[in-house]
Amino acid sequence: MGHLEILGGPALSGTVRVGGAKNAALPIMAAALLAPQPVELRGVPRLGDVDTLSRLLESLGVRVSRQDDRARLETVDPTPVKADYELVRRMRASFCVLGPLLARRGSAVVALPGGCAIGDRPVDLHLSGLRALGAELTTEHGYVVARAPRLVGATMDLTGPRGPSVTATANVMSAAVLAEGLTTVAGAAVEPEVVDLGRFLVALGAKIEGLGTPTLRIHGPATLGGAAHAIIPDRIEAATLLLAAAITGGDVRVEGVRPEHLGKVLAVLKAIGRRVETGSNWARVRGGDRPKAIDVTARPYPGVPSDLQAQWMAVLSLADGRGVVRDMVFPGRFMHVAELKRLGARIEVVNGAAHVTGVERLGGADVAATDLRAGAALALAGLAAHGRTNVFGLEHLDRGYERLDEKLAALGARVRRVPLA
Ligand code: EPZ
């Protein structure tokens, strides 16, 4: 995999286009298991995670053909029901096959996703939601073993200890499409990626009301067919690129994004002193003064996403003053703090909050990504640091960002991918 070598300094400028949303493409590809006819997707990003899920779906009897940002998925063998540990362990989102597999094939054996660098990743809400629909689920030897000769619509509340669950909502909504009768889900996630999945299910023939609100009503069983669907743009990639402009004092216009999906991120960019302009499918950030220090708390949508918390911490590392960063979704998501400190950031984690005291300058160093968003944060810090920064752990970055180094270089960054010696 190698590493990224970044020579910090240049203020980024120019226009860049974002790709399709990873966290919409993954649950939508998993939900293709429900479709008795072929599914045609556009805007599928070329990412490691998409490759992994494609392999998992192939092992489950779905032929996946990809060409550029298009994917065609067709079930050719509806008998396999086991999602193997070897594939699921690589990517937690693989767990999204549980609901569709169970609903369409009547049983499923899916490896429990492991923990990861951002903290504990329980699946209790997934299991309780599917049980409410009448599924029998046990956990045996690291697998969820599920049976559901028939699913029956139910009323449930999926609210978790830290708010809604994105992929639990995805699993339960997908399964409820084939349940007999009305399913009402309170505490549903409202992230744009969940709405996009819901729209895909409706395109297949499902009847879903309340998409984008915390209460979903799913009328089943639906008679499903095939569908053609365009994946929404990746709001996390778009915001990461806007933050690359903010941290280097540049002027960048990101195209193909839906500004309304950026939620509070644009307000926070203005709060640190950046000029923000938006159009129907673009957003532009400019302004070169030193960022103002503010507090940033990651929350469920439409709050600042947890997937941007590390990137915001990188920006605040250079701010004029002190800012406190909290993550209400993954409270322990601070593995990037130690790496940012190697670049000279002044950050202390006290009682689950990261206190960032902005410094005048960061200095280049060797750093390692612990998860894909931490990798992005370290790349951003390297863009502004004086000297050379080597970001190791590219396998994380490539899981969730399509050619990030090339997009940054096209905006004037001095970054190159150094292959493993
Ligand atoms: C999705 O993960 C995203 N992944 C994550 O993005 C994102 O950080 C997260 O949502 C929050 O927005 C995909 O969509 C593939 P959750 P998910 O279930 O669904 C707790 C990235 O970088 N919880 O919404 O796994 C959980 O511990 C990834 O692209 C339970 O308690 O997250 C957390 O505190 C990282 N029980 C909170 O809910 C459960 O059964 C939100 O988790 C499930 C979750």
Short mmCIF file of N, CA and C in Angstrom, two decimals, residues 160-239:
data_model
loop_
_atom_site.label_atom_id
_atom_site.label_comp_id
_atom_site.label_asym_id
_atom_site.label_seq_id
_atom_site.Cartn_x
_atom_site.Cartn_y
_atom_site.Cartn_z
N GLY A 160 -30.98 4.24 20.27
CA GLY A 160 -29.92 3.63 21.06
C GLY A 160 -29.42 4.57 22.14
N PRO A 161 -28.43 4.16 22.90
CA PRO A 161 -27.94 5.00 24.01
C PRO A 161 -27.34 6.32 23.51
N ARG A 162 -26.91 6.32 22.24
CA ARG A 162 -26.34 7.56 21.70
C ARG A 162 -27.10 7.98 20.43
N GLY A 163 -28.40 7.81 20.54
CA GLY A 163 -29.22 8.27 19.41
C GLY A 163 -29.51 7.16 18.43
N PRO A 164 -29.89 7.51 17.20
CA PRO A 164 -30.25 6.51 16.19
C PRO A 164 -29.03 5.74 15.70
N SER A 165 -29.31 4.59 15.10
CA SER A 165 -28.25 3.79 14.48
C SER A 165 -28.48 3.78 12.97
N VAL A 166 -27.47 4.22 12.21
CA VAL A 166 -27.60 4.28 10.75
C VAL A 166 -27.80 2.89 10.16
N THR A 167 -26.90 1.97 10.45
CA THR A 167 -27.01 0.68 9.77
C THR A 167 -28.07 -0.22 10.41
N ALA A 168 -28.41 0.02 11.69
CA ALA A 168 -29.53 -0.76 12.25
C ALA A 168 -30.83 -0.34 11.55
N THR A 169 -30.96 0.97 11.29
CA THR A 169 -32.13 1.44 10.54
C THR A 169 -32.15 0.82 9.15
N ALA A 170 -30.96 0.73 8.54
CA ALA A 170 -30.87 0.15 7.19
C ALA A 170 -31.30 -1.31 7.20
N ASN A 171 -30.79 -2.08 8.17
CA ASN A 171 -31.12 -3.51 8.22
C ASN A 171 -32.61 -3.74 8.46
N VAL A 172 -33.17 -2.99 9.41
CA VAL A 172 -34.57 -3.21 9.79
C VAL A 172 -35.50 -2.72 8.69
N MET A 173 -35.19 -1.57 8.11
CA MET A 173 -36.05 -1.03 7.03
C MET A 173 -36.06 -2.00 5.85
N SER A 174 -34.88 -2.52 5.51
CA SER A 174 -34.78 -3.44 4.37
C SER A 174 -35.60 -4.71 4.62
N ALA A 175 -35.52 -5.23 5.84
CA ALA A 175 -36.25 -6.47 6.13
C ALA A 175 -37.76 -6.21 6.18
N ALA A 176 -38.15 -5.07 6.74
CA ALA A 176 -39.58 -4.78 6.94
C ALA A 176 -40.32 -4.65 5.61
N VAL A 177 -39.57 -4.41 4.54
CA VAL A 177 -40.19 -4.26 3.21
C VAL A 177 -40.94 -5.54 2.83
N LEU A 178 -40.45 -6.70 3.31
CA LEU A 178 -41.07 -7.99 2.96
C LEU A 178 -41.88 -8.56 4.13
N ALA A 179 -41.99 -7.78 5.23
CA ALA A 179 -42.78 -8.28 6.37
C ALA A 179 -44.27 -8.10 6.05
N GLU A 180 -45.12 -8.98 6.63
CA GLU A 180 -46.55 -8.91 6.35
C GLU A 180 -47.20 -7.87 7.26
N GLY A 181 -47.70 -6.79 6.65
CA GLY A 181 -48.37 -5.77 7.46
C GLY A 181 -47.51 -4.54 7.65
N LEU A 182 -47.98 -3.64 8.51
CA LEU A 182 -47.34 -2.34 8.73
C LEU A 182 -46.25 -2.45 9.79
N THR A 183 -45.08 -1.88 9.46
CA THR A 183 -43.99 -1.75 10.45
C THR A 183 -43.80 -0.27 10.72
N THR A 184 -43.81 0.10 12.00
CA THR A 184 -43.54 1.49 12.39
C THR A 184 -42.25 1.51 13.19
N VAL A 185 -41.28 2.28 12.70
CA VAL A 185 -39.98 2.37 13.37
C VAL A 185 -39.83 3.77 13.94
N ALA A 186 -39.79 3.88 15.25
CA ALA A 186 -39.46 5.16 15.90
C ALA A 186 -37.96 5.17 16.15
N GLY A 187 -37.39 6.38 16.25
CA GLY A 187 -35.95 6.44 16.51
C GLY A 187 -35.12 6.02 15.33
N ALA A 188 -35.69 6.18 14.12
CA ALA A 188 -34.94 5.82 12.90
C ALA A 188 -33.89 6.88 12.60
N ALA A 189 -32.78 6.47 12.00
CA ALA A 189 -31.74 7.43 11.59
C ALA A 189 -32.26 8.25 10.41
N VAL A 190 -31.85 9.51 10.34
CA VAL A 190 -32.34 10.41 9.28
C VAL A 190 -31.21 10.86 8.35
N GLU A 191 -30.05 10.21 8.47
CA GLU A 191 -28.92 10.57 7.59
C GLU A 191 -29.33 10.47 6.12
N PRO A 192 -28.77 11.32 5.26
CA PRO A 192 -29.10 11.26 3.82
C PRO A 192 -28.87 9.89 3.22
N GLU A 193 -27.90 9.16 3.75
CA GLU A 193 -27.60 7.82 3.21
C GLU A 193 -28.74 6.86 3.50
N VAL A 194 -29.39 7.01 4.66
CA VAL A 194 -30.54 6.17 4.99
C VAL A 194 -31.71 6.52 4.09
N VAL A 195 -31.91 7.83 3.86
CA VAL A 195 -32.98 8.27 2.95
C VAL A 195 -32.73 7.72 1.55
N ASP A 196 -31.46 7.73 1.12
CA ASP A 196 -31.16 7.23 -0.24
C ASP A 196 -31.46 5.74 -0.33
N LEU A 197 -31.12 4.99 0.72
CA LEU A 197 -31.47 3.56 0.75
C LEU A 197 -32.99 3.41 0.65
N GLY A 198 -33.72 4.20 1.42
CA GLY A 198 -35.18 4.12 1.39
C GLY A 198 -35.73 4.39 0.00
N ARG A 199 -35.13 5.38 -0.68
CA ARG A 199 -35.59 5.69 -2.04
C ARG A 199 -35.28 4.54 -3.00
N PHE A 200 -34.16 3.87 -2.76
CA PHE A 200 -33.84 2.71 -3.60
C PHE A 200 -34.87 1.60 -3.37
N LEU A 201 -35.21 1.35 -2.11
CA LEU A 201 -36.21 0.31 -1.80
C LEU A 201 -37.55 0.65 -2.45
N VAL A 202 -37.92 1.93 -2.42
CA VAL A 202 -39.18 2.36 -3.06
C VAL A 202 -39.09 2.12 -4.57
N ALA A 203 -37.92 2.35 -5.13
CA ALA A 203 -37.73 2.11 -6.58
C ALA A 203 -37.91 0.62 -6.90
N LEU A 204 -37.56 -0.25 -5.94
CA LEU A 204 -37.74 -1.69 -6.14
C LEU A 204 -39.22 -2.07 -6.05
N GLY A 205 -40.01 -1.18 -5.40
CA GLY A 205 -41.44 -1.49 -5.27
C GLY A 205 -41.94 -1.42 -3.83
N ALA A 206 -41.06 -0.99 -2.90
CA ALA A 206 -41.47 -0.94 -1.49
C ALA A 206 -42.37 0.27 -1.25
N LYS A 207 -43.12 0.22 -0.13
CA LYS A 207 -43.97 1.35 0.27
C LYS A 207 -43.48 1.86 1.62
N ILE A 208 -42.78 3.00 1.61
CA ILE A 208 -42.17 3.54 2.82
C ILE A 208 -42.57 5.00 2.97
N GLU A 209 -43.06 5.36 4.16
CA GLU A 209 -43.40 6.76 4.46
C GLU A 209 -42.49 7.26 5.58
N GLY A 210 -42.21 8.57 5.57
CA GLY A 210 -41.44 9.17 6.66
C GLY A 210 -39.94 9.20 6.44
N LEU A 211 -39.47 8.88 5.25
CA LEU A 211 -38.01 8.91 5.01
C LEU A 211 -37.45 10.30 5.37
N GLY A 212 -36.38 10.33 6.12
CA GLY A 212 -35.79 11.61 6.53
C GLY A 212 -36.36 12.12 7.83
N THR A 213 -37.34 11.36 8.37
CA THR A 213 -37.85 11.73 9.71
C THR A 213 -37.55 10.57 10.66
N PRO A 214 -37.62 10.80 11.97
CA PRO A 214 -37.29 9.72 12.91
C PRO A 214 -38.33 8.60 12.99
N THR A 215 -39.46 8.77 12.26
CA THR A 215 -40.49 7.71 12.30
C THR A 215 -40.79 7.20 10.89
N LEU A 216 -40.49 5.94 10.68
CA LEU A 216 -40.74 5.32 9.36
C LEU A 216 -41.98 4.43 9.45
N ARG A 217 -42.76 4.40 8.36
CA ARG A 217 -43.88 3.46 8.25
C ARG A 217 -43.67 2.68 6.97
N ILE A 218 -43.51 1.36 7.13
CA ILE A 218 -43.20 0.49 5.99
C ILE A 218 -44.36 -0.49 5.82
N HIS A 219 -44.99 -0.43 4.65
CA HIS A 219 -46.15 -1.29 4.38
C HIS A 219 -45.68 -2.50 3.59
N GLY A 220 -45.83 -3.71 4.18
CA GLY A 220 -45.38 -4.93 3.48
C GLY A 220 -46.50 -5.95 3.43
N PRO A 221 -46.28 -7.10 2.75
CA PRO A 221 -45.07 -7.34 1.96
C PRO A 221 -45.19 -6.70 0.59
N ALA A 222 -44.12 -6.09 0.15
CA ALA A 222 -44.11 -5.44 -1.16
C ALA A 222 -43.75 -6.46 -2.24
N THR A 223 -44.30 -6.24 -3.43
CA THR A 223 -43.88 -7.05 -4.58
C THR A 223 -42.73 -6.31 -5.25
N LEU A 224 -41.57 -6.90 -5.19
CA LEU A 224 -40.37 -6.17 -5.64
C LEU A 224 -39.98 -6.59 -7.06
N GLY A 225 -39.33 -5.68 -7.74
CA GLY A 225 -38.78 -5.97 -9.08
C GLY A 225 -37.32 -5.57 -9.09
N GLY A 226 -36.87 -5.03 -10.22
CA GLY A 226 -35.52 -4.50 -10.31
C GLY A 226 -35.60 -2.98 -10.20
N ALA A 227 -34.46 -2.31 -10.37
CA ALA A 227 -34.47 -0.83 -10.30
C ALA A 227 -33.17 -0.29 -10.87
N ALA A 228 -33.26 0.95 -11.32
CA ALA A 228 -32.05 1.72 -11.67
C ALA A 228 -32.01 2.87 -10.70
N HIS A 229 -30.85 3.12 -10.07
CA HIS A 229 -30.79 4.13 -9.01
C HIS A 229 -29.44 4.85 -9.03
N ALA A 230 -29.49 6.16 -8.86
CA ALA A 230 -28.25 6.95 -8.79
C ALA A 230 -27.97 7.25 -7.32
N ILE A 231 -26.77 6.88 -6.87
CA ILE A 231 -26.37 7.06 -5.47
C ILE A 231 -26.13 8.56 -5.20
N ILE A 232 -26.51 9.03 -4.03
CA ILE A 232 -26.29 10.46 -3.70
C ILE A 232 -24.78 10.73 -3.60
N PRO A 233 -24.38 12.00 -3.76
CA PRO A 233 -22.97 12.34 -3.62
C PRO A 233 -22.49 12.17 -2.18
N ASP A 234 -21.18 12.02 -2.03
CA ASP A 234 -20.60 11.73 -0.71
C ASP A 234 -20.37 13.03 0.06
N ARG A 235 -21.24 13.30 1.04
CA ARG A 235 -21.15 14.54 1.81
C ARG A 235 -19.91 14.58 2.70
N ILE A 236 -19.39 13.40 3.08
CA ILE A 236 -18.21 13.36 3.95
C ILE A 236 -16.97 13.67 3.12
N GLU A 237 -16.91 13.11 1.92
CA GLU A 237 -15.78 13.44 1.03
C GLU A 237 -15.83 14.93 0.69
N ALA A 238 -17.01 15.43 0.37
CA ALA A 238 -17.15 16.86 0.02
C ALA A 238 -16.68 17.74 1.16
N ALA A 239 -17.12 17.43 2.37
CA ALA A 239 -16.73 18.26 3.52
C ALA A 239 -15.24 18.15 3.81
#
